[in-house]
């Protein structure tokens, strides 16, 4: 597979001895690739004319393996996301939204192993029924009731109201926003009590939704620890020593 060779070259270029010291006889890039392909198969949604598959995949590694990969995580995530797009096209699937691959640390995962979760970050489009001849009797109309409502896109504003980055702000639209100490985040923080990727916000069915990215110190909304929370205007998000106000514009 072209993808596998490319990722293996990437690992070997940046991470000297990666396979021999960490994954020898264990986890290999091809295994992650195959698992993502199977995840698409198992989580697909069959429409009238198209087969839809999720666009976001979370790969969970052990602490040791994650720390080894983390400095080069963006390049690896980009390569795997490109593979997901190619594999979906090869199988005739339609990806809902831009392919996103995240790599997280999970202490419950053993070294050399991994776990994958998938989800849709965008609603599945409602399809129109194909044209039928006049002498065809229609018995049932196929609908996706949970997806058929069209949502008006809201815009939001994040403003740091407590912490080192006071008054830092970011306009929210429909794109994913990563928050944490990593410089490449859409909302980078200087707070050393936050993780490199501490949390992220996606736009789902007309609302902004906050996810904790398996952070060390947790993510809180209005003093309640969360793993996922649909945000409302006026919510206060706490990450480390930083408090961020969410407002709908």
PDB file of C-alpha atoms in Angstrom:
ATOM      1  CA  UNK A   1       0.000   0.000   0.000  1.00  0.00           C
ATOM      2  CA  UNK A   2       1.346   3.410  -0.980  1.00  0.00           C
ATOM      3  CA  UNK A   3       0.006   4.957   2.211  1.00  0.00           C
ATOM      4  CA  UNK A   4       1.718   2.411   4.460  1.00  0.00           C
ATOM      5  CA  UNK A   5       5.106   2.923   2.816  1.00  0.00           C
ATOM      6  CA  UNK A   6       4.727   6.691   3.116  1.00  0.00           C
ATOM      7  CA  UNK A   7       3.877   6.572   6.813  1.00  0.00           C
ATOM      8  CA  UNK A   8       6.611   4.034   7.555  1.00  0.00           C
ATOM      9  CA  UNK A   9       9.106   6.307   5.806  1.00  0.00           C
ATOM     10  CA  UNK A  10       7.808   9.206   7.905  1.00  0.00           C
ATOM     11  CA  UNK A  11       8.196   7.281  11.169  1.00  0.00           C
ATOM     12  CA  UNK A  12      11.673   6.044  10.305  1.00  0.00           C
ATOM     13  CA  UNK A  13      12.807   9.503   9.163  1.00  0.00           C
ATOM     14  CA  UNK A  14      11.770  11.349  12.312  1.00  0.00           C
ATOM     15  CA  UNK A  15      11.747   8.644  14.972  1.00  0.00           C
ATOM     16  CA  UNK A  16      15.010   6.737  14.913  1.00  0.00           C
ATOM     17  CA  UNK A  17      14.542   3.137  15.963  1.00  0.00           C
ATOM     18  CA  UNK A  18      10.803   3.573  16.441  1.00  0.00           C
ATOM     19  CA  UNK A  19       9.795   0.127  15.225  1.00  0.00           C
ATOM     20  CA  UNK A  20      12.621  -1.780  16.886  1.00  0.00           C
ATOM     21  CA  UNK A  21      12.313  -0.041  20.266  1.00  0.00           C
ATOM     22  CA  UNK A  22       8.535   0.349  20.525  1.00  0.00           C
ATOM     23  CA  UNK A  23       6.426  -1.551  18.050  1.00  0.00           C
ATOM     24  CA  UNK A  24       8.584  -4.544  17.167  1.00  0.00           C
ATOM     25  CA  UNK A  25       6.214  -7.465  16.836  1.00  0.00           C
ATOM     26  CA  UNK A  26       3.338  -5.156  17.766  1.00  0.00           C
ATOM     27  CA  UNK A  27       1.609  -2.132  16.344  1.00  0.00           C
ATOM     28  CA  UNK A  28       2.415  -1.096  12.764  1.00  0.00           C
ATOM     29  CA  UNK A  29       1.000   1.747  10.614  1.00  0.00           C
ATOM     30  CA  UNK A  30      -0.755  -0.777   8.380  1.00  0.00           C
ATOM     31  CA  UNK A  31      -2.740  -1.999  11.381  1.00  0.00           C
ATOM     32  CA  UNK A  32      -4.010   1.512  12.119  1.00  0.00           C
ATOM     33  CA  UNK A  33      -4.885   1.961   8.441  1.00  0.00           C
ATOM     34  CA  UNK A  34      -6.818  -1.313   8.292  1.00  0.00           C
ATOM     35  CA  UNK A  35      -8.643  -0.541  11.519  1.00  0.00           C
ATOM     36  CA  UNK A  36      -9.786   2.839  10.206  1.00  0.00           C
ATOM     37  CA  UNK A  37     -11.036   1.145   7.053  1.00  0.00           C
ATOM     38  CA  UNK A  38     -13.014  -1.381   9.105  1.00  0.00           C
ATOM     39  CA  UNK A  39     -14.349   1.442  11.285  1.00  0.00           C
ATOM     40  CA  UNK A  40     -15.761   3.111   8.170  1.00  0.00           C
ATOM     41  CA  UNK A  41     -17.434  -0.163   7.183  1.00  0.00           C
ATOM     42  CA  UNK A  42     -19.010  -0.711  10.597  1.00  0.00           C
ATOM     43  CA  UNK A  43     -20.189   2.888  11.121  1.00  0.00           C
ATOM     44  CA  UNK A  44     -21.516   3.613   7.625  1.00  0.00           C
ATOM     45  CA  UNK A  45     -24.990   5.013   7.024  1.00  0.00           C
ATOM     46  CA  UNK A  46     -26.855   3.881   3.905  1.00  0.00           C
ATOM     47  CA  UNK A  47     -28.851   6.639   2.202  1.00  0.00           C
ATOM     48  CA  UNK A  48     -31.067   6.518  -0.866  1.00  0.00           C
ATOM     49  CA  UNK A  49     -28.277   6.966  -3.386  1.00  0.00           C
ATOM     50  CA  UNK A  50     -25.098   7.188  -1.304  1.00  0.00           C
ATOM     51  CA  UNK A  51     -23.332   5.418   1.535  1.00  0.00           C
ATOM     52  CA  UNK A  52     -22.023   7.856   4.143  1.00  0.00           C
ATOM     53  CA  UNK A  53     -19.126   7.269   6.522  1.00  0.00           C
ATOM     54  CA  UNK A  54     -17.834   9.254   9.509  1.00  0.00           C
ATOM     55  CA  UNK A  55     -15.109  11.824   9.012  1.00  0.00           C
ATOM     56  CA  UNK A  56     -13.525  12.002  12.454  1.00  0.00           C
ATOM     57  CA  UNK A  57     -11.361   9.221  13.843  1.00  0.00           C
ATOM     58  CA  UNK A  58      -9.706   9.175  17.265  1.00  0.00           C
ATOM     59  CA  UNK A  59      -6.738   6.833  17.752  1.00  0.00           C
ATOM     60  CA  UNK A  60      -5.826   6.086  21.377  1.00  0.00           C
ATOM     61  CA  UNK A  61      -2.289   4.963  22.229  1.00  0.00           C
ATOM     62  CA  UNK A  62      -0.471   4.055  25.430  1.00  0.00           C
ATOM     63  CA  UNK A  63       1.404   6.820  27.227  1.00  0.00           C
ATOM     64  CA  UNK A  64       4.783   5.548  26.017  1.00  0.00           C
ATOM     65  CA  UNK A  65       3.756   5.226  22.375  1.00  0.00           C
ATOM     66  CA  UNK A  66       1.941   8.574  22.424  1.00  0.00           C
ATOM     67  CA  UNK A  67       4.964  10.433  23.789  1.00  0.00           C
ATOM     68  CA  UNK A  68       7.133   8.868  21.087  1.00  0.00           C
ATOM     69  CA  UNK A  69       4.752  10.007  18.320  1.00  0.00           C
ATOM     70  CA  UNK A  70       3.544  13.316  19.709  1.00  0.00           C
ATOM     71  CA  UNK A  71       6.341  15.605  18.399  1.00  0.00           C
ATOM     72  CA  UNK A  72       5.491  14.522  14.829  1.00  0.00           C
ATOM     73  CA  UNK A  73       1.784  13.974  15.370  1.00  0.00           C
ATOM     74  CA  UNK A  74       0.536  16.566  12.874  1.00  0.00           C
ATOM     75  CA  UNK A  75       2.415  15.000   9.936  1.00  0.00           C
ATOM     76  CA  UNK A  76       1.210  11.543  10.915  1.00  0.00           C
ATOM     77  CA  UNK A  77      -2.392  12.721  11.363  1.00  0.00           C
ATOM     78  CA  UNK A  78      -2.341  14.425   7.959  1.00  0.00           C
ATOM     79  CA  UNK A  79      -1.048  11.287   6.223  1.00  0.00           C
ATOM     80  CA  UNK A  80      -3.638   9.032   7.864  1.00  0.00           C
ATOM     81  CA  UNK A  81      -6.432  11.515   7.064  1.00  0.00           C
ATOM     82  CA  UNK A  82      -5.349  11.455   3.400  1.00  0.00           C
ATOM     83  CA  UNK A  83      -5.487   7.656   3.497  1.00  0.00           C
ATOM     84  CA  UNK A  84      -9.028   7.760   4.926  1.00  0.00           C
ATOM     85  CA  UNK A  85     -10.136   9.979   2.032  1.00  0.00           C
ATOM     86  CA  UNK A  86      -8.532   7.673  -0.556  1.00  0.00           C
ATOM     87  CA  UNK A  87      -9.978   4.534   1.039  1.00  0.00           C
ATOM     88  CA  UNK A  88     -13.483   6.029   1.162  1.00  0.00           C
ATOM     89  CA  UNK A  89     -13.234   6.958  -2.517  1.00  0.00           C
ATOM     90  CA  UNK A  90     -12.019   3.463  -3.425  1.00  0.00           C
ATOM     91  CA  UNK A  91     -14.996   1.886  -1.632  1.00  0.00           C
ATOM     92  CA  UNK A  92     -17.498   4.311  -3.116  1.00  0.00           C
ATOM     93  CA  UNK A  93     -18.302   5.937   0.233  1.00  0.00           C
ATOM     94  CA  UNK A  94     -19.154   9.594   0.794  1.00  0.00           C
ATOM     95  CA  UNK A  95     -17.365  11.257   3.708  1.00  0.00           C
ATOM     96  CA  UNK A  96     -19.503  13.752   5.610  1.00  0.00           C
ATOM     97  CA  UNK A  97     -17.135  16.662   6.313  1.00  0.00           C
ATOM     98  CA  UNK A  98     -13.367  16.955   6.093  1.00  0.00           C
ATOM     99  CA  UNK A  99     -11.455  13.840   7.262  1.00  0.00           C
ATOM    100  CA  UNK A 100      -9.985  14.428  10.727  1.00  0.00           C
ATOM    101  CA  UNK A 101      -7.655  12.056  12.553  1.00  0.00           C
ATOM    102  CA  UNK A 102      -6.658  12.709  16.166  1.00  0.00           C
ATOM    103  CA  UNK A 103      -4.153  10.783  18.258  1.00  0.00           C
ATOM    104  CA  UNK A 104      -4.684  10.706  22.015  1.00  0.00           C
ATOM    105  CA  UNK A 105      -2.986   9.193  25.018  1.00  0.00           C
ATOM    106  CA  UNK A 106      -4.970   6.722  27.097  1.00  0.00           C
ATOM    107  CA  UNK A 107      -3.331   4.978  30.029  1.00  0.00           C
ATOM    108  CA  UNK A 108      -5.822   2.110  29.719  1.00  0.00           C
ATOM    109  CA  UNK A 109      -4.262   1.139  26.381  1.00  0.00           C
ATOM    110  CA  UNK A 110      -1.266  -1.177  26.562  1.00  0.00           C
ATOM    111  CA  UNK A 111       2.015  -0.376  24.838  1.00  0.00           C
ATOM    112  CA  UNK A 112       1.983  -1.614  21.234  1.00  0.00           C
ATOM    113  CA  UNK A 113      -1.850  -1.624  21.130  1.00  0.00           C
ATOM    114  CA  UNK A 114      -4.395   1.007  20.149  1.00  0.00           C
ATOM    115  CA  UNK A 115      -8.109   1.795  20.151  1.00  0.00           C
ATOM    116  CA  UNK A 116     -10.141   3.657  17.498  1.00  0.00           C
ATOM    117  CA  UNK A 117     -13.390   5.610  17.741  1.00  0.00           C
ATOM    118  CA  UNK A 118     -15.246   7.311  14.874  1.00  0.00           C
ATOM    119  CA  UNK A 119     -17.987   9.916  14.635  1.00  0.00           C
ATOM    120  CA  UNK A 120     -19.741  12.310  12.263  1.00  0.00           C
ATOM    121  CA  UNK A 121     -18.985  16.019  12.838  1.00  0.00           C
ATOM    122  CA  UNK A 122     -21.523  17.143  10.229  1.00  0.00           C
ATOM    123  CA  UNK A 123     -25.180  16.104   9.744  1.00  0.00           C
ATOM    124  CA  UNK A 124     -25.821  13.568   7.004  1.00  0.00           C
ATOM    125  CA  UNK A 125     -27.452  15.324   4.026  1.00  0.00           C
ATOM    126  CA  UNK A 126     -31.071  14.512   3.306  1.00  0.00           C
ATOM    127  CA  UNK A 127     -31.317  12.868  -0.089  1.00  0.00           C
ATOM    128  CA  UNK A 128     -34.070  13.345  -2.637  1.00  0.00           C
ATOM    129  CA  UNK A 129     -35.910  10.243  -3.735  1.00  0.00           C
ATOM    130  CA  UNK A 130     -35.117   9.270  -7.358  1.00  0.00           C
ATOM    131  CA  UNK A 131     -37.673  10.008 -10.068  1.00  0.00           C
ATOM    132  CA  UNK A 132     -40.240   7.235 -10.597  1.00  0.00           C
ATOM    133  CA  UNK A 133     -42.552   6.382 -13.471  1.00  0.00           C
ATOM    134  CA  UNK A 134     -46.268   7.182 -13.339  1.00  0.00           C
ATOM    135  CA  UNK A 135     -47.283   3.520 -13.070  1.00  0.00           C
ATOM    136  CA  UNK A 136     -45.065   2.817 -10.095  1.00  0.00           C
ATOM    137  CA  UNK A 137     -46.915   2.507  -6.809  1.00  0.00           C
ATOM    138  CA  UNK A 138     -45.150   4.190  -3.886  1.00  0.00           C
ATOM    139  CA  UNK A 139     -45.521   2.310  -0.611  1.00  0.00           C
ATOM    140  CA  UNK A 140     -43.005   4.114   1.593  1.00  0.00           C
ATOM    141  CA  UNK A 141     -40.858   7.225   1.553  1.00  0.00           C
ATOM    142  CA  UNK A 142     -37.389   6.786   2.985  1.00  0.00           C
ATOM    143  CA  UNK A 143     -36.413   9.527   5.429  1.00  0.00           C
ATOM    144  CA  UNK A 144     -33.725  10.168   8.000  1.00  0.00           C
ATOM    145  CA  UNK A 145     -35.848  12.012  10.584  1.00  0.00           C
ATOM    146  CA  UNK A 146     -32.966  12.610  12.973  1.00  0.00           C
ATOM    147  CA  UNK A 147     -30.988  14.369  10.232  1.00  0.00           C
ATOM    148  CA  UNK A 148     -33.602  16.115   8.121  1.00  0.00           C
ATOM    149  CA  UNK A 149     -33.774  19.430   9.946  1.00  0.00           C
ATOM    150  CA  UNK A 150     -31.713  22.174   8.346  1.00  0.00           C
ATOM    151  CA  UNK A 151     -29.826  24.326  10.803  1.00  0.00           C
ATOM    152  CA  UNK A 152     -28.877  27.971  10.589  1.00  0.00           C
ATOM    153  CA  UNK A 153     -25.174  28.362  11.223  1.00  0.00           C
ATOM    154  CA  UNK A 154     -24.390  30.277  14.386  1.00  0.00           C
ATOM    155  CA  UNK A 155     -21.168  32.184  14.982  1.00  0.00           C
ATOM    156  CA  UNK A 156     -19.588  32.426  18.384  1.00  0.00           C
ATOM    157  CA  UNK A 157     -16.831  34.186  20.254  1.00  0.00           C
ATOM    158  CA  UNK A 158     -14.304  32.786  22.716  1.00  0.00           C
ATOM    159  CA  UNK A 159     -12.707  35.316  25.090  1.00  0.00           C
ATOM    160  CA  UNK A 160     -10.140  34.511  27.779  1.00  0.00           C
ATOM    161  CA  UNK A 161     -11.387  36.226  30.946  1.00  0.00           C
ATOM    162  CA  UNK A 162      -8.977  34.667  33.480  1.00  0.00           C
ATOM    163  CA  UNK A 163      -5.375  33.468  33.189  1.00  0.00           C
ATOM    164  CA  UNK A 164      -2.145  34.412  31.420  1.00  0.00           C
ATOM    165  CA  UNK A 165      -3.886  35.077  28.101  1.00  0.00           C
ATOM    166  CA  UNK A 166      -6.437  37.599  29.375  1.00  0.00           C
ATOM    167  CA  UNK A 167      -8.495  39.263  26.608  1.00  0.00           C
ATOM    168  CA  UNK A 168      -7.270  36.821  23.943  1.00  0.00           C
ATOM    169  CA  UNK A 169     -10.261  36.081  21.706  1.00  0.00           C
ATOM    170  CA  UNK A 170     -11.203  33.881  18.781  1.00  0.00           C
ATOM    171  CA  UNK A 171     -14.202  33.972  16.406  1.00  0.00           C
ATOM    172  CA  UNK A 172     -15.961  30.631  16.024  1.00  0.00           C
ATOM    173  CA  UNK A 173     -17.577  29.537  12.786  1.00  0.00           C
ATOM    174  CA  UNK A 174     -18.084  26.057  11.397  1.00  0.00           C
ATOM    175  CA  UNK A 175     -14.485  24.859  11.518  1.00  0.00           C
ATOM    176  CA  UNK A 176     -12.926  22.811  14.310  1.00  0.00           C
ATOM    177  CA  UNK A 177     -11.006  24.852  16.890  1.00  0.00           C
ATOM    178  CA  UNK A 178      -8.220  23.222  18.908  1.00  0.00           C
ATOM    179  CA  UNK A 179      -7.346  24.719  22.311  1.00  0.00           C
ATOM    180  CA  UNK A 180      -4.195  24.163  24.384  1.00  0.00           C
ATOM    181  CA  UNK A 181      -0.474  24.862  24.675  1.00  0.00           C
ATOM    182  CA  UNK A 182       0.422  23.612  21.189  1.00  0.00           C
ATOM    183  CA  UNK A 183       1.459  26.604  19.049  1.00  0.00           C
ATOM    184  CA  UNK A 184      -0.411  25.303  16.007  1.00  0.00           C
ATOM    185  CA  UNK A 185      -3.758  25.322  17.864  1.00  0.00           C
ATOM    186  CA  UNK A 186      -6.370  27.767  16.648  1.00  0.00           C
ATOM    187  CA  UNK A 187      -6.505  29.070  20.236  1.00  0.00           C
ATOM    188  CA  UNK A 188      -2.977  28.599  21.698  1.00  0.00           C
ATOM    189  CA  UNK A 189      -2.569  29.137  25.440  1.00  0.00           C
ATOM    190  CA  UNK A 190       0.478  29.906  27.581  1.00  0.00           C
ATOM    191  CA  UNK A 191      -1.017  28.237  30.650  1.00  0.00           C
ATOM    192  CA  UNK A 192       1.390  25.443  31.673  1.00  0.00           C
ATOM    193  CA  UNK A 193      -1.476  23.689  33.465  1.00  0.00           C
ATOM    194  CA  UNK A 194      -3.164  22.968  30.128  1.00  0.00           C
ATOM    195  CA  UNK A 195      -2.262  20.080  27.830  1.00  0.00           C
ATOM    196  CA  UNK A 196      -0.761  20.613  24.396  1.00  0.00           C
ATOM    197  CA  UNK A 197      -4.155  19.692  22.955  1.00  0.00           C
ATOM    198  CA  UNK A 198      -6.438  20.194  25.914  1.00  0.00           C
ATOM    199  CA  UNK A 199      -9.882  20.520  24.288  1.00  0.00           C
ATOM    200  CA  UNK A 200     -11.520  21.236  20.959  1.00  0.00           C
ATOM    201  CA  UNK A 201     -14.772  22.705  19.653  1.00  0.00           C
ATOM    202  CA  UNK A 202     -16.722  21.463  16.644  1.00  0.00           C
ATOM    203  CA  UNK A 203     -19.905  22.706  14.969  1.00  0.00           C
ATOM    204  CA  UNK A 204     -22.686  20.122  15.112  1.00  0.00           C
ATOM    205  CA  UNK A 205     -26.343  20.491  14.128  1.00  0.00           C
ATOM    206  CA  UNK A 206     -26.507  24.217  14.715  1.00  0.00           C
ATOM    207  CA  UNK A 207     -24.467  24.391  17.920  1.00  0.00           C
ATOM    208  CA  UNK A 208     -20.858  24.546  19.013  1.00  0.00           C
ATOM    209  CA  UNK A 209     -19.850  21.455  20.985  1.00  0.00           C
ATOM    210  CA  UNK A 210     -16.870  21.299  23.343  1.00  0.00           C
ATOM    211  CA  UNK A 211     -14.856  18.079  23.780  1.00  0.00           C
ATOM    212  CA  UNK A 212     -12.165  17.304  26.311  1.00  0.00           C
ATOM    213  CA  UNK A 213      -9.156  15.880  24.434  1.00  0.00           C
ATOM    214  CA  UNK A 214      -8.218  13.394  27.167  1.00  0.00           C
ATOM    215  CA  UNK A 215      -6.465  16.236  28.995  1.00  0.00           C
ATOM    216  CA  UNK A 216      -4.481  15.622  32.172  1.00  0.00           C
ATOM    217  CA  UNK A 217      -6.282  18.202  34.324  1.00  0.00           C
ATOM    218  CA  UNK A 218      -9.729  17.969  32.732  1.00  0.00           C
ATOM    219  CA  UNK A 219     -12.077  20.445  31.068  1.00  0.00           C
ATOM    220  CA  UNK A 220     -14.842  22.201  32.997  1.00  0.00           C
ATOM    221  CA  UNK A 221     -17.939  24.159  31.947  1.00  0.00           C
ATOM    222  CA  UNK A 222     -19.530  26.268  34.696  1.00  0.00           C
ATOM    223  CA  UNK A 223     -17.459  24.334  37.269  1.00  0.00           C
ATOM    224  CA  UNK A 224     -18.681  20.906  36.058  1.00  0.00           C
ATOM    225  CA  UNK A 225     -16.152  18.517  34.528  1.00  0.00           C
ATOM    226  CA  UNK A 226     -17.169  17.414  31.047  1.00  0.00           C
ATOM    227  CA  UNK A 227     -16.093  15.093  28.263  1.00  0.00           C
ATOM    228  CA  UNK A 228     -18.618  16.569  25.801  1.00  0.00           C
ATOM    229  CA  UNK A 229     -20.854  19.609  26.192  1.00  0.00           C
ATOM    230  CA  UNK A 230     -23.102  21.538  23.805  1.00  0.00           C
ATOM    231  CA  UNK A 231     -22.228  25.147  24.563  1.00  0.00           C
ATOM    232  CA  UNK A 232     -24.701  27.906  25.398  1.00  0.00           C
ATOM    233  CA  UNK A 233     -24.034  31.623  25.322  1.00  0.00           C
ATOM    234  CA  UNK A 234     -22.531  32.710  28.625  1.00  0.00           C
ATOM    235  CA  UNK A 235     -20.874  29.359  29.423  1.00  0.00           C
ATOM    236  CA  UNK A 236     -17.501  29.608  31.157  1.00  0.00           C
ATOM    237  CA  UNK A 237     -14.914  27.034  30.068  1.00  0.00           C
ATOM    238  CA  UNK A 238     -12.073  26.271  32.506  1.00  0.00           C
ATOM    239  CA  UNK A 239      -8.835  24.648  31.331  1.00  0.00           C
ATOM    240  CA  UNK A 240      -5.994  24.628  33.865  1.00  0.00           C
ATOM    241  CA  UNK A 241      -5.851  28.159  35.288  1.00  0.00           C
ATOM    242  CA  UNK A 242      -7.543  29.645  32.217  1.00  0.00           C
ATOM    243  CA  UNK A 243     -11.228  30.585  32.006  1.00  0.00           C
ATOM    244  CA  UNK A 244     -12.777  31.222  28.584  1.00  0.00           C
ATOM    245  CA  UNK A 245     -16.164  32.848  28.029  1.00  0.00           C
ATOM    246  CA  UNK A 246     -18.298  31.476  25.169  1.00  0.00           C
ATOM    247  CA  UNK A 247     -20.814  33.846  23.592  1.00  0.00           C
ATOM    248  CA  UNK A 248     -23.104  33.516  20.588  1.00  0.00           C
ATOM    249  CA  UNK A 249     -22.743  36.498  18.269  1.00  0.00           C
TER     250      UNK A 249
END
